[in-house]
Amino acid sequence: MAGKAGLSKRQRAKIFRISQYVLLAAIVVVIAMSANWGQIKRAFFDLEVAADQFPNVIVIALKNTLVYTVLGFAFGLTLGLILALMRLSSVAPYRWLSTIYIEFFRGLPALLVFIAIGTGIPLAFPGTFLSRDVAIMLALGLVGAAYMAETIRAGIQAVPKGQVEAARSLGMSQGRAMITIVIPQAFRIILPPLTNELILLTKDSSLAYLLGSTLAEQELAQFGRQALTQFKSLTPVLVVGLCYLIITIPLSLLSRRLEKKYGSGGTTTRGADA
Amino acid sequence: MTEPIIEITGLCKAFGPLEVLKGIDLTVKRGEVVCIIGPSGSGKSTMLRCVNLLEEPTAGKVVVDGVELTDEDCDIDKARARVGMVFQGFNLFAHLSVLDNLTVAQRKVLGRPKGDAEMVARENLAKVGLSEKAGSMPGQLSGGQQQRVAIARALSMNPEVMLFDEPTSALDPELVGDVLGVMRQLADDGMTMLVVTHEMQFAREVADRVLFMDGGYVVEEGKAEQVIGAPREERTRSFLARVLDPVHNAGA
């Protein structure tokens, strides 16, 4: 089996693989040697500065990020479900409204929406008082709803038509079939993408800084920025970054597990002719 | 046994420009078993789906047990609850256990209390020989078992009529017998059944009457042994020749 060069195909593949490891190791060594570690440590890993961030980074910043995200997600999910049902409605104007909404909010940066809510609503409706929490919930939810509506619509459409026919043939009304049979199955299908949406909202909650904040209202990103100016070290940002990862990585893992569990659709209906 | 339970008159159904049913008249008496045979595209499934208005007829009248389903004032959900339907693709609710599949409509549509619904469900599971599967999820069952659960689900609503839309066409050949066995038992118990099928042997042995449909019309109708055994119409003859001996009659 030996080739012309005296090396078999398998041996050549092995050498190629080893050389890739060597290349990677070389790059790591070069970077490690050229860096000024003392400087980097002071800038990013100042343990004293890191210790100073506790407990506020957890009890204030992380807590606020979680609260804003959950509020925004709950509002967005509700609005998204309504938009998805409108999108699938047999009444054309509902479909148009929903489509316009979705395209509008998916096309805008979330930042603009935050600005619009923060300054636009008090301007447009003088005298209305929008609490900061509500404003954040609205801004996050309005944007999230546009994405979630499309996800939910896809999920509902992925439930085989035979499921509705079976439900109708047993005497369920259209609405009853939707609530009892279709939506529960749709949510199983869209659980993974919905978890991803939750991750995106967690990160978007950082835009809450646009609405201004007292110390007690700071979420992670704002907290990090504040501490950055105070300590002249990037360490607080690193701590804050780790806090985000503590939320997002488990969610990401959860999403992957759910995908494995329900990804194949989880339906038992075989293709039937019409 | 003489009282008509299904009366279909002048039934037409078109999908856009495509006319699938071109005027069907059919009367089924209580307790009768009627099998509908015919080539694919002949409109037999559409006809069956018009009996519980899963397809809305373009013209004509459908009366089930004295209720005119095609009447605009008819409470169609209520009427459908009394007509059981079994689909080719089983269509069990994928997110519910077998027991919940059987109880969900009883509770939400008929308003039966949970305990009563479960009792009815277990009775019907026993009838189809699957008592031990009450806690299983549909995905854990074989096709034949799923279809038997689907029959039990329809029976749990205490229907007046049962419609079967090619109930064995999606099954592996060795699983067909179990499902046909359940259907035969049902027929013996006196259930009124309308069955669209390709199982000629079943039609011959169980049906009181056989309809042969082609091109949107009922071409021939009569006792099973006459329509299948000694068809009068040429179209029926050539269809049966192809079905009963496909190897020697390809393209006939």
Short mmCIF file of C-alpha atoms in Angstrom, two decimals, chain B:
data_model
loop_
_atom_site.label_atom_id
_atom_site.label_comp_id
_atom_site.label_asym_id
_atom_site.label_seq_id
_atom_site.Cartn_x
_atom_site.Cartn_y
_atom_site.Cartn_z
CA MET B 1 -82.02 -1.62 11.57
CA THR B 2 -83.94 0.17 8.86
CA GLU B 3 -83.73 3.73 10.10
CA PRO B 4 -81.29 5.81 7.99
CA ILE B 5 -78.52 7.45 10.00
CA ILE B 6 -76.53 9.05 7.18
CA GLU B 7 -78.30 10.67 4.25
CA ILE B 8 -76.20 12.30 1.58
CA THR B 9 -77.91 13.93 -1.39
CA GLY B 10 -76.39 15.65 -4.41
CA LEU B 11 -73.01 16.02 -2.71
CA CYS B 12 -70.52 18.02 -4.77
CA LYS B 13 -67.05 19.17 -3.82
CA ALA B 14 -64.63 21.20 -5.87
CA PHE B 15 -61.14 22.40 -4.97
CA GLY B 16 -60.89 25.49 -7.14
CA PRO B 17 -61.47 24.32 -10.69
CA LEU B 18 -60.96 20.67 -9.74
CA GLU B 19 -64.26 18.86 -9.30
CA VAL B 20 -63.64 15.93 -6.97
CA LEU B 21 -67.23 14.93 -6.19
CA LYS B 22 -69.83 15.34 -8.90
CA GLY B 23 -73.08 14.49 -7.19
CA ILE B 24 -73.10 11.67 -4.65
CA ASP B 25 -76.23 10.17 -3.13
CA LEU B 26 -75.84 7.73 -0.29
CA THR B 27 -78.05 6.48 2.51
CA VAL B 28 -76.62 4.40 5.34
CA LYS B 29 -78.87 2.61 7.78
CA ARG B 30 -78.14 2.28 11.46
CA GLY B 31 -75.81 -0.64 12.11
CA GLU B 32 -74.81 -0.96 8.47
CA VAL B 33 -71.18 -1.40 7.39
CA VAL B 34 -70.46 0.25 4.05
CA CYS B 35 -67.07 -0.05 2.36
CA ILE B 36 -66.02 2.42 -0.30
CA ILE B 37 -63.47 1.25 -2.83
CA GLY B 38 -62.01 2.85 -5.92
CA PRO B 39 -58.79 4.10 -7.50
CA SER B 40 -56.83 6.90 -5.86
CA GLY B 41 -58.17 10.29 -6.85
CA SER B 42 -61.68 8.91 -7.24
CA GLY B 43 -62.94 11.16 -4.43
CA LYS B 44 -63.65 8.47 -1.85
CA SER B 45 -61.61 10.09 0.95
CA THR B 46 -63.07 13.49 0.15
CA MET B 47 -66.56 12.02 0.30
CA LEU B 48 -65.84 10.52 3.71
CA ARG B 49 -64.40 13.81 4.97
CA CYS B 50 -67.57 15.58 3.87
CA VAL B 51 -69.63 13.35 6.19
CA ASN B 52 -68.22 15.17 9.23
CA LEU B 53 -67.56 18.37 7.31
CA LEU B 54 -63.76 18.23 7.56
CA GLU B 55 -64.24 19.21 3.93
CA GLU B 56 -67.02 21.65 3.30
CA PRO B 57 -69.22 20.49 0.42
CA THR B 58 -69.66 22.86 -2.51
CA ALA B 59 -73.23 21.71 -2.94
CA GLY B 60 -75.57 19.07 -1.60
CA LYS B 61 -76.91 17.97 1.73
CA VAL B 62 -75.41 15.84 4.50
CA VAL B 63 -77.72 14.65 7.29
CA VAL B 64 -76.36 12.58 10.18
CA ASP B 65 -78.81 11.18 12.71
CA GLY B 66 -81.43 13.77 11.86
CA VAL B 67 -79.06 16.74 12.03
CA GLU B 68 -78.34 18.55 8.79
CA LEU B 69 -74.60 19.30 8.94
CA THR B 70 -74.71 21.40 5.80
CA ASP B 71 -77.28 23.73 7.39
CA GLU B 72 -75.63 27.06 8.15
CA ASP B 73 -77.10 27.15 11.65
CA CYS B 74 -75.79 23.71 12.53
CA ASP B 75 -73.47 23.52 15.56
CA ILE B 76 -70.82 21.64 13.68
CA ASP B 77 -68.61 20.93 16.71
CA LYS B 78 -71.48 19.29 18.51
CA ALA B 79 -72.41 17.26 15.44
CA ARG B 80 -68.81 16.13 14.87
CA ALA B 81 -68.56 14.81 18.41
CA ARG B 82 -71.09 12.12 17.46
CA VAL B 83 -69.20 11.03 14.36
CA GLY B 84 -65.97 9.19 15.08
CA MET B 85 -63.17 9.38 12.55
CA VAL B 86 -60.07 7.26 12.09
CA PHE B 87 -57.34 8.60 9.82
CA GLN B 88 -54.79 6.96 7.60
CA GLY B 89 -51.98 8.73 9.50
CA PHE B 90 -53.38 7.87 13.00
CA ASN B 91 -53.05 11.50 14.14
CA LEU B 92 -52.69 10.67 17.83
CA PHE B 93 -51.92 13.77 19.89
CA ALA B 94 -48.16 13.49 20.13
CA HIS B 95 -47.76 15.39 23.40
CA LEU B 96 -50.34 13.39 25.35
CA SER B 97 -50.19 9.88 26.81
CA VAL B 98 -52.48 7.22 25.39
CA LEU B 99 -54.93 7.68 28.28
CA ASP B 100 -54.96 11.48 27.84
CA ASN B 101 -55.49 11.04 24.10
CA LEU B 102 -58.67 9.17 24.97
CA THR B 103 -59.89 11.52 27.70
CA VAL B 104 -59.04 15.01 26.41
CA ALA B 105 -62.05 15.41 24.10
CA GLN B 106 -64.41 13.65 26.51
CA ARG B 107 -63.53 16.22 29.14
CA LYS B 108 -63.21 19.35 27.02
CA VAL B 109 -66.06 18.66 24.59
CA LEU B 110 -68.52 16.47 26.47
CA GLY B 111 -67.65 17.91 29.89
CA ARG B 112 -67.27 14.50 31.49
CA PRO B 113 -65.57 14.48 34.89
CA LYS B 114 -62.02 13.12 34.89
CA GLY B 115 -62.91 9.88 36.66
CA ASP B 116 -65.74 9.03 34.28
CA ALA B 117 -63.64 9.90 31.24
CA GLU B 118 -60.85 7.62 32.40
CA MET B 119 -63.26 4.79 33.02
CA VAL B 120 -64.65 5.10 29.49
CA ALA B 121 -61.11 5.34 28.13
CA ARG B 122 -59.96 2.19 29.89
CA GLU B 123 -63.01 0.28 28.68
CA ASN B 124 -62.22 1.22 25.10
CA LEU B 125 -58.52 0.49 25.47
CA ALA B 126 -59.49 -2.97 26.66
CA LYS B 127 -61.77 -3.33 23.65
CA VAL B 128 -58.83 -2.76 21.28
CA GLY B 129 -56.56 -4.96 23.40
CA LEU B 130 -54.18 -2.26 24.63
CA SER B 131 -55.06 -1.86 28.32
CA GLU B 132 -51.42 -2.10 29.31
CA LYS B 133 -50.47 0.87 27.09
CA ALA B 134 -52.54 3.51 28.93
CA GLY B 135 -49.43 5.27 30.24
CA SER B 136 -47.36 5.10 27.04
CA MET B 137 -46.68 7.99 24.73
CA PRO B 138 -47.88 7.57 21.14
CA GLY B 139 -44.30 7.61 19.82
CA GLN B 140 -43.53 4.45 21.79
CA LEU B 141 -46.20 2.42 20.00
CA SER B 142 -46.09 0.58 16.70
CA GLY B 143 -48.23 1.85 13.85
CA GLY B 144 -50.80 -0.88 14.39
CA GLN B 145 -51.03 -0.07 18.10
CA GLN B 146 -51.34 3.65 17.34
CA GLN B 147 -54.21 3.02 14.98
CA ARG B 148 -55.99 0.86 17.54
CA VAL B 149 -55.55 3.66 20.10
CA ALA B 150 -56.99 6.07 17.53
CA ILE B 151 -60.03 3.81 17.16
CA ALA B 152 -60.41 3.66 20.96
CA ARG B 153 -60.12 7.45 21.09
CA ALA B 154 -62.96 7.87 18.61
CA LEU B 155 -65.08 5.27 20.43
CA SER B 156 -64.62 7.09 23.74
CA MET B 157 -66.92 9.84 22.47
CA ASN B 158 -69.71 7.26 22.10
CA PRO B 159 -70.24 8.08 18.42
CA GLU B 160 -73.31 7.11 16.42
CA VAL B 161 -71.21 6.51 13.33
CA MET B 162 -67.56 5.65 12.70
CA LEU B 163 -65.70 6.84 9.62
CA PHE B 164 -62.50 5.08 8.57
CA ASP B 165 -60.24 6.77 6.03
CA GLU B 166 -57.89 4.07 4.70
CA PRO B 167 -57.09 2.98 8.26
CA THR B 168 -54.54 0.34 7.26
CA SER B 169 -52.82 2.01 4.30
CA ALA B 170 -49.93 3.43 6.36
CA LEU B 171 -49.27 0.18 8.22
CA ASP B 172 -46.63 -2.46 7.70
CA PRO B 173 -48.35 -5.53 6.24
CA GLU B 174 -47.93 -7.67 9.36
CA LEU B 175 -49.74 -5.08 11.50
CA VAL B 176 -52.81 -4.75 9.28
CA GLY B 177 -54.53 -7.81 10.72
CA ASP B 178 -54.76 -6.45 14.29
CA VAL B 179 -56.47 -3.26 13.15
CA LEU B 180 -58.87 -5.09 10.84
CA GLY B 181 -59.64 -7.47 13.70
CA VAL B 182 -60.70 -4.56 15.91
CA MET B 183 -62.84 -3.15 13.10
CA ARG B 184 -64.48 -6.50 12.49
CA GLN B 185 -65.34 -6.75 16.20
CA LEU B 186 -66.80 -3.25 16.03
CA ALA B 187 -68.96 -4.23 13.07
CA ASP B 188 -70.16 -7.34 14.90
CA ASP B 189 -71.13 -5.15 17.86
CA GLY B 190 -73.49 -3.26 15.58
CA MET B 191 -71.57 -0.03 14.97
CA THR B 192 -72.52 1.93 11.86
CA MET B 193 -69.35 2.15 9.81
CA LEU B 194 -68.28 3.89 6.64
CA VAL B 195 -64.91 2.54 5.54
CA VAL B 196 -62.68 3.75 2.71
CA THR B 197 -60.33 0.86 2.12
CA HIS B 198 -58.13 -1.10 -0.26
CA GLU B 199 -58.58 -4.29 1.77
CA MET B 200 -60.85 -6.25 -0.56
CA GLN B 201 -60.91 -9.31 1.65
CA PHE B 202 -62.12 -7.23 4.58
CA ALA B 203 -64.75 -5.49 2.46
CA ARG B 204 -65.98 -8.82 1.16
CA GLU B 205 -66.29 -10.41 4.59
CA VAL B 206 -67.45 -7.52 6.76
CA ALA B 207 -69.29 -5.02 4.58
CA ASP B 208 -73.05 -5.16 4.17
CA ARG B 209 -72.66 -3.02 1.11
CA VAL B 210 -69.80 -1.95 -1.16
CA LEU B 211 -69.58 1.26 -3.19
CA PHE B 212 -67.22 1.55 -6.11
CA MET B 213 -66.28 5.17 -6.83
CA ASP B 214 -64.46 6.56 -9.83
CA GLY B 215 -64.07 10.06 -11.20
CA GLY B 216 -66.24 11.66 -8.54
CA TYR B 217 -69.25 9.37 -9.05
CA VAL B 218 -70.53 6.22 -7.42
CA VAL B 219 -70.16 3.86 -10.35
CA GLU B 220 -71.49 0.71 -8.80
CA GLU B 221 -73.07 -0.22 -5.51
CA GLY B 222 -74.44 -3.41 -4.05
CA LYS B 223 -73.80 -6.38 -1.82
CA ALA B 224 -70.10 -7.09 -1.24
CA GLU B 225 -70.09 -10.46 -3.01
CA GLN B 226 -71.80 -8.91 -6.02
CA VAL B 227 -69.63 -5.77 -6.43
CA ILE B 228 -66.34 -7.50 -5.66
CA GLY B 229 -67.24 -11.03 -6.78
CA ALA B 230 -69.25 -10.28 -9.93
CA PRO B 231 -68.98 -6.60 -10.86
CA ARG B 232 -71.42 -5.39 -13.51
CA GLU B 233 -69.49 -2.30 -14.62
CA GLU B 234 -66.40 -2.48 -16.80
CA ARG B 235 -64.61 0.16 -14.70
CA THR B 236 -65.17 -1.85 -11.53
CA ARG B 237 -63.90 -4.98 -13.23
CA SER B 238 -60.67 -3.42 -14.44
CA PHE B 239 -60.04 -1.76 -11.04
CA LEU B 240 -60.54 -5.04 -9.20
CA ALA B 241 -58.35 -6.90 -11.67
CA ARG B 242 -55.52 -4.45 -10.95
CA VAL B 243 -56.01 -4.57 -7.17
CA LEU B 244 -56.48 -8.30 -6.79
CA ASP B 245 -53.76 -9.38 -9.21
CA PRO B 246 -51.40 -6.43 -9.71
CA VAL B 247 -48.59 -8.54 -11.19
CA HIS B 248 -50.56 -9.75 -14.19
CA ASN B 249 -52.77 -6.74 -14.74
CA ALA B 250 -50.30 -3.86 -14.67
CA GLY B 251 -51.54 -1.12 -16.97
CA ALA B 252 -54.80 -2.96 -17.66
#
